mmCIF file of C-alpha atoms in Angstrom:
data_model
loop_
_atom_site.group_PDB
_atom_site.id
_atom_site.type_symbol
_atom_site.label_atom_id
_atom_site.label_comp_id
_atom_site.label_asym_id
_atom_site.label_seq_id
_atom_site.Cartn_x
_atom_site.Cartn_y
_atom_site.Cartn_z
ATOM 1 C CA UNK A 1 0.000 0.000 0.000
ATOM 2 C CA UNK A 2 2.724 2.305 0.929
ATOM 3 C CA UNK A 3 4.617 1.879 -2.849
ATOM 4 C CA UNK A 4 1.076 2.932 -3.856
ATOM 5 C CA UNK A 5 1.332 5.921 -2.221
ATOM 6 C CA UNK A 6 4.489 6.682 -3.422
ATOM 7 C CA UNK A 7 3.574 5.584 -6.886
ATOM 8 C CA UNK A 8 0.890 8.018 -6.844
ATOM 9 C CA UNK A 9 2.798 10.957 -5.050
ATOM 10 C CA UNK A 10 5.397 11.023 -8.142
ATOM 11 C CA UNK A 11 2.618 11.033 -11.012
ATOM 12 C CA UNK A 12 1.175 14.073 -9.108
ATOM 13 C CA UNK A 13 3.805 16.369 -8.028
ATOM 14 C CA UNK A 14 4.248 17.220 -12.010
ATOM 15 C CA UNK A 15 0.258 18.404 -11.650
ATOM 16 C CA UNK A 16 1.213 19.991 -8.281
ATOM 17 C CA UNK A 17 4.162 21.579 -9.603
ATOM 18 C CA UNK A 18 2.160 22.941 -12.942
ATOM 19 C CA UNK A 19 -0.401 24.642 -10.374
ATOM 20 C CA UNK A 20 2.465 27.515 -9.600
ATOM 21 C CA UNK A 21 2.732 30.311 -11.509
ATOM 22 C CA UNK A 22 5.579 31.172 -13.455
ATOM 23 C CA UNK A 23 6.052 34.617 -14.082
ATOM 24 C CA UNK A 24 8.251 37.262 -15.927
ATOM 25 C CA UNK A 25 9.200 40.537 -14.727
ATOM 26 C CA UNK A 26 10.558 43.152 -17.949
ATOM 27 C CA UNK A 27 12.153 45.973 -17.283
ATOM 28 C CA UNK A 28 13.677 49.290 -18.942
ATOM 29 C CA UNK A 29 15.676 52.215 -17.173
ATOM 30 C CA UNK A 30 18.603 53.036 -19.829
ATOM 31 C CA UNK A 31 18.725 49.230 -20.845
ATOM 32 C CA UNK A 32 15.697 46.167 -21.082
ATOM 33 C CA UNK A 33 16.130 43.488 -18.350
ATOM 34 C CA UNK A 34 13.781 40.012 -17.777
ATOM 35 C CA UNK A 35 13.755 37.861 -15.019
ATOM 36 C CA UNK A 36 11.708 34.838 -14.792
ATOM 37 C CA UNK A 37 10.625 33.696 -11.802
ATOM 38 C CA UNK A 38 9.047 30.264 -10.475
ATOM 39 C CA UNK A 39 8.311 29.721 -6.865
ATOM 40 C CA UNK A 40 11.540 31.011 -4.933
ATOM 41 C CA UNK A 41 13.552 30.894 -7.842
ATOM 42 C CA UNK A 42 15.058 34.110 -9.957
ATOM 43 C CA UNK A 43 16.480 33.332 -13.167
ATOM 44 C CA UNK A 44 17.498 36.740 -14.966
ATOM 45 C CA UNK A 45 17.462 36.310 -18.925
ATOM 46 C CA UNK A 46 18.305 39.759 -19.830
ATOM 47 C CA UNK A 47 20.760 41.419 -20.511
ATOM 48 C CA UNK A 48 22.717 38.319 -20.844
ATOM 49 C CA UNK A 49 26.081 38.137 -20.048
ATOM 50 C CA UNK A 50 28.412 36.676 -22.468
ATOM 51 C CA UNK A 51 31.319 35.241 -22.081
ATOM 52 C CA UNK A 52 34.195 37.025 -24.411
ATOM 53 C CA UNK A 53 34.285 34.602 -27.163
ATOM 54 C CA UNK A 54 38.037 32.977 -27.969
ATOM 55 C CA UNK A 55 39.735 33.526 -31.415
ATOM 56 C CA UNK A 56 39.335 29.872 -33.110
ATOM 57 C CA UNK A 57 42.730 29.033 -35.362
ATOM 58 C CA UNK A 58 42.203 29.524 -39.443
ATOM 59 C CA UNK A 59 40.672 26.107 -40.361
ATOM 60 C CA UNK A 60 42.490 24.525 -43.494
ATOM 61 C CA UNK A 61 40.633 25.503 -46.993
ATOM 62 C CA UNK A 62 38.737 21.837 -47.818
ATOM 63 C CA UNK A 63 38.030 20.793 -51.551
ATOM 64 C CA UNK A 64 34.181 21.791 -52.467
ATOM 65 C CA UNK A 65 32.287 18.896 -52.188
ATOM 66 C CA UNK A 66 28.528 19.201 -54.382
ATOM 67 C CA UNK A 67 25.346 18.656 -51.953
ATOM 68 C CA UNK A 68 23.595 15.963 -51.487
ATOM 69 C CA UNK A 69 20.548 15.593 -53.588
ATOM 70 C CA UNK A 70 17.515 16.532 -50.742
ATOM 71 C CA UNK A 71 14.652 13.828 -51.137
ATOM 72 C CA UNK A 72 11.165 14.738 -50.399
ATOM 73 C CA UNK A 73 10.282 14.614 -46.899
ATOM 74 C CA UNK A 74 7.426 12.078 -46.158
ATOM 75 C CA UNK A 75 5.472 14.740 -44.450
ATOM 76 C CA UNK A 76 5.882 16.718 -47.825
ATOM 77 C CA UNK A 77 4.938 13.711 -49.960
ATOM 78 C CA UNK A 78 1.684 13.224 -47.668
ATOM 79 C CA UNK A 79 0.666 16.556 -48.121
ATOM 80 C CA UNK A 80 0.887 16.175 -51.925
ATOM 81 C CA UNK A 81 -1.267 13.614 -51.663
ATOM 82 C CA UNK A 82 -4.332 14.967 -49.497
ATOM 83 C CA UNK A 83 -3.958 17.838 -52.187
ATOM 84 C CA UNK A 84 -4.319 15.709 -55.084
ATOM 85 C CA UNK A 85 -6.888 13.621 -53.076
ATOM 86 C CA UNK A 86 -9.073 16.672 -51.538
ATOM 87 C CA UNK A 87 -8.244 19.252 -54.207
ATOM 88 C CA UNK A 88 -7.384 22.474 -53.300
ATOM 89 C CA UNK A 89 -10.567 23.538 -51.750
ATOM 90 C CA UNK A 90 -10.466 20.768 -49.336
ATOM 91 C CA UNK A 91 -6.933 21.405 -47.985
ATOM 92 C CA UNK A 92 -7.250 24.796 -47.644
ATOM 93 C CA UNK A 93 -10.519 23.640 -45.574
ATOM 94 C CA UNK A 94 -8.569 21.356 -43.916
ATOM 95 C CA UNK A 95 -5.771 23.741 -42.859
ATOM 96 C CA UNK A 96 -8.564 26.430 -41.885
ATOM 97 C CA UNK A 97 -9.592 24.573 -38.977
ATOM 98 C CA UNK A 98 -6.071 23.750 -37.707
ATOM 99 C CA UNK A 99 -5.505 27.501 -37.765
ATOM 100 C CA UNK A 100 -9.073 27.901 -36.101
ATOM 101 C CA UNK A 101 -8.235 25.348 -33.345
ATOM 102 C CA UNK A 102 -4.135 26.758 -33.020
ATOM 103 C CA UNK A 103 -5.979 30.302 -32.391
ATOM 104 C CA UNK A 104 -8.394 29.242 -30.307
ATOM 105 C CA UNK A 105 -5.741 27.470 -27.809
ATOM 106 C CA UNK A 106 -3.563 30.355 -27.958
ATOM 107 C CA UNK A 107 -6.727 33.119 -26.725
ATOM 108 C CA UNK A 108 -7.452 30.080 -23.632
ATOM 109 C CA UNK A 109 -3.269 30.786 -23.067
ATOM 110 C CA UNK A 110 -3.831 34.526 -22.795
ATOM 111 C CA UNK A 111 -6.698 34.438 -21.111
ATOM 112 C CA UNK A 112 -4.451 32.694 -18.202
ATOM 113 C CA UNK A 113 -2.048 35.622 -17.971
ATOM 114 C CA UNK A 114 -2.190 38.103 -14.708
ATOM 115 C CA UNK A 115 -0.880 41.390 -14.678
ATOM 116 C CA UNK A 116 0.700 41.505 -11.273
ATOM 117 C CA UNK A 117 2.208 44.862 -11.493
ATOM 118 C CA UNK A 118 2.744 48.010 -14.077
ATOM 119 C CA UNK A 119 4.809 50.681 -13.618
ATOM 120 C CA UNK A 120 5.231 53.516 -16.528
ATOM 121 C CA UNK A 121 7.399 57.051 -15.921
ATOM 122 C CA UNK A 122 7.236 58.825 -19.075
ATOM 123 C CA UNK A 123 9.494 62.308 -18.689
ATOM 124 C CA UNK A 124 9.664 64.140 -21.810
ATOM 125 C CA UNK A 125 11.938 67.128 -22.850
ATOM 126 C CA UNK A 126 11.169 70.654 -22.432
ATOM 127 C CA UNK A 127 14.276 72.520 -22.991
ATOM 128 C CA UNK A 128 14.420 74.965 -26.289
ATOM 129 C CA UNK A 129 10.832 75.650 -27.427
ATOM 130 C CA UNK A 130 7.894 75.820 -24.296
ATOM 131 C CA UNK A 131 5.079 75.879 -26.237
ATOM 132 C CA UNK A 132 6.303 73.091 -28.437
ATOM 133 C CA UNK A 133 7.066 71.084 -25.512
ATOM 134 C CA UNK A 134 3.826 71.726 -23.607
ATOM 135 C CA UNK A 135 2.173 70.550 -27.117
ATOM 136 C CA UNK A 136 4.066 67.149 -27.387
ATOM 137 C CA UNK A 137 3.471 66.334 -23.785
ATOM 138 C CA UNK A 138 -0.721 66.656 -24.568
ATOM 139 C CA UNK A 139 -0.398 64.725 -27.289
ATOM 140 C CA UNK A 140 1.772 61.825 -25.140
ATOM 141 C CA UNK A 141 -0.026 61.766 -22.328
ATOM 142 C CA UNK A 142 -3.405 61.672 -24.364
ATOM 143 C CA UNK A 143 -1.723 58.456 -26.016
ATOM 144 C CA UNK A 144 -0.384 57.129 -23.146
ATOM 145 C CA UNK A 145 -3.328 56.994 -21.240
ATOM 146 C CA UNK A 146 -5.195 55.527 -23.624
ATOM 147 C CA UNK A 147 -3.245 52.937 -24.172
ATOM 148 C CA UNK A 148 -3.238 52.384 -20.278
ATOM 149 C CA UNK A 149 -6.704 52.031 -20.742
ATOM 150 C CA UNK A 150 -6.929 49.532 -22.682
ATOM 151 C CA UNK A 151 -4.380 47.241 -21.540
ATOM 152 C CA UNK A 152 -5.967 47.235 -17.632
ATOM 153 C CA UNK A 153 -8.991 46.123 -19.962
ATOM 154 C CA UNK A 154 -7.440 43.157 -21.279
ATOM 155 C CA UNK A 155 -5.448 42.298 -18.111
ATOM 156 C CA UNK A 156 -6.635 43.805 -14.950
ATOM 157 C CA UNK A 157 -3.996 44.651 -12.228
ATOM 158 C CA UNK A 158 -4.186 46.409 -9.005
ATOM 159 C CA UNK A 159 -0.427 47.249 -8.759
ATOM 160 C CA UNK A 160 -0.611 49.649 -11.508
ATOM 161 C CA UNK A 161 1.129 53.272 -12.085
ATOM 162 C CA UNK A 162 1.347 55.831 -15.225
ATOM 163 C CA UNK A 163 3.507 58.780 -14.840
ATOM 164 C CA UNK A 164 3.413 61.289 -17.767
ATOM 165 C CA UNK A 165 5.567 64.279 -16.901
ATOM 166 C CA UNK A 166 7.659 67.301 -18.137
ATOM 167 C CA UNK A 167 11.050 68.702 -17.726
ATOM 168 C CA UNK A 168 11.568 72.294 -19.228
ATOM 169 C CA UNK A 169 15.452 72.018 -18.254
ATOM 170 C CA UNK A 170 15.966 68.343 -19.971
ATOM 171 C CA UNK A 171 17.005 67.872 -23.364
ATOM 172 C CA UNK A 172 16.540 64.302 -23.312
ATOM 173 C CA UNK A 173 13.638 61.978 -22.531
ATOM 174 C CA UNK A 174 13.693 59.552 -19.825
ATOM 175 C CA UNK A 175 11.865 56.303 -19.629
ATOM 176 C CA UNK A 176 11.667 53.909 -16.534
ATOM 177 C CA UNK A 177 9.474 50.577 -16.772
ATOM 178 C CA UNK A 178 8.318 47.648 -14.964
ATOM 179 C CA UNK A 179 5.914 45.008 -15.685
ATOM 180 C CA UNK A 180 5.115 41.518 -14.321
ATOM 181 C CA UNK A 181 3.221 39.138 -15.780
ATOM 182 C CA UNK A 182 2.413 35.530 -14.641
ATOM 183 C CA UNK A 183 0.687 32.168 -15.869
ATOM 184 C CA UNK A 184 0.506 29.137 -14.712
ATOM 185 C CA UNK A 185 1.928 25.964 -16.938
ATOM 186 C CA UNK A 186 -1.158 23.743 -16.112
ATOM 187 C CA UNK A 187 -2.966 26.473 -18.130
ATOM 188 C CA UNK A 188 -0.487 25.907 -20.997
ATOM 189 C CA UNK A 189 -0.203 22.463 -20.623
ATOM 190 C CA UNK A 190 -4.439 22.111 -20.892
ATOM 191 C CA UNK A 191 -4.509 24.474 -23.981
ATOM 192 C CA UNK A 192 -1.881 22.240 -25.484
ATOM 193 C CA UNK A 193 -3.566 19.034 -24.663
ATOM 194 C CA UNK A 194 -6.599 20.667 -26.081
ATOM 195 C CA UNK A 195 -5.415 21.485 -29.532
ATOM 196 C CA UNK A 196 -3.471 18.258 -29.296
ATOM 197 C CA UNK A 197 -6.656 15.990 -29.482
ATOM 198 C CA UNK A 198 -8.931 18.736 -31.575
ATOM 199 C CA UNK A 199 -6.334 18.509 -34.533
ATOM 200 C CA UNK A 200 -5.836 14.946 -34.285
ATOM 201 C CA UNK A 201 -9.368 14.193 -36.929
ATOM 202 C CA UNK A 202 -7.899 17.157 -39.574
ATOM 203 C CA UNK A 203 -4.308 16.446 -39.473
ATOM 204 C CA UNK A 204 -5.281 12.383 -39.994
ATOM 205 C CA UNK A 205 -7.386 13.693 -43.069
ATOM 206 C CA UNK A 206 -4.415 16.214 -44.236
ATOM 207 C CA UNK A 207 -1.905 13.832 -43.683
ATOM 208 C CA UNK A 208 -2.940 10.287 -43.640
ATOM 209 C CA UNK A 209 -2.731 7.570 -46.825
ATOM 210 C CA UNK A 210 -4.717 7.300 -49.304
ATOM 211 C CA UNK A 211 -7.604 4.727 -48.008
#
């Protein structure tokens, strides 16, 4: 009974494990930076840090050789053949609904993601020309804003901040940023089981044998 257990305790920590959210925090202030994180784990991805690369010796000039003649995949040849066998009305039908069903998994992924936090400071020149500048920083925070809008209507967030402002002694813009967005991988894992076993009927008819 006990191996049971423990039988069953390994085939669930994967689903257990999938229930976390994974998320990944972007960020710009002079340069872009991402960080994904998963449970207590912080994995930066950006910027990356490179290792200087090592000069490799001049390799030794080889003979030409001529390519090897490429035969036609089978996936290729199976293709031909639902083409020839559905005509080209049915294949584009065909590879309609796999579209259809690869869009429709990717919305149920995006409808998974959380907006933990947003954080905009927009500050925009204002040295040379007043008037100009006062006009350009209508027009950005009229944009801005809008596009705030609309984003905390696709992804709601509590943690949330737009700054739009104005130096008249800068000549340069400055930009800070922060954003945080999260899923979990059971999500992505059931949209991908989903479109799995939806496309298996149209990919049999696009790419199965003749009878």
């Amino acid at each position: 009974m006990l191996a049971l257990y423990i039988v069953l305790g390994i085939l669930l920590l994967p689903v257990v494990l999938a229930c976390f959210p994974v998320s990944f925090r972007l960020g710009f202030q002079q340069e872009f930076s991402l960080e994904l994180g998963y449970l207590f784990w912080r994995i930066p991805l950006l910027p990356s840090q490179e290792a200087p690369e090592e000069e490799e010796p001049p390799e030794e000039e080889k003979p030409e050789e001529e390519p090897p003649e490429k035969k036609p995949s089978g996936a290729a040849d199976r293709i031909k053949q639902a083409l020839k066998r559905e005509g080209l009305g049915g294949f584009l039908q065909t590879l309609g609904e796999l579209v259809q069903l690869a869009g429709q998994a990717t919305a149920g992924v995006l409808r998974g993601l959380r907006l933990r936090e947003f954080d905009l400071y927009l500050c925009l020149p204002g040295a040379g020309d007043a008037a100009a500048a006062a006009l350009l920083y209508g027009k950005a925070s009229a944009g801005v804003y809008a596009l705030y809008g609309v984003l905390l209507g696709l992804l709601p967030c509590k943690k949330t901040g737009v700054t739009v402002d104005l130096d008249y002694d800068g000549a340069e813009s400055r930009i800070r940023f922060t954003a945080e967005l999260s899923i979990r991988p059971i999500r992505v894992l059931r949209e991908a089981l989903w479109l799995l076993l939806k496309s298996l009927r149209p990919l049999k008819r696009l790419l199965g044998k003749h009878g």
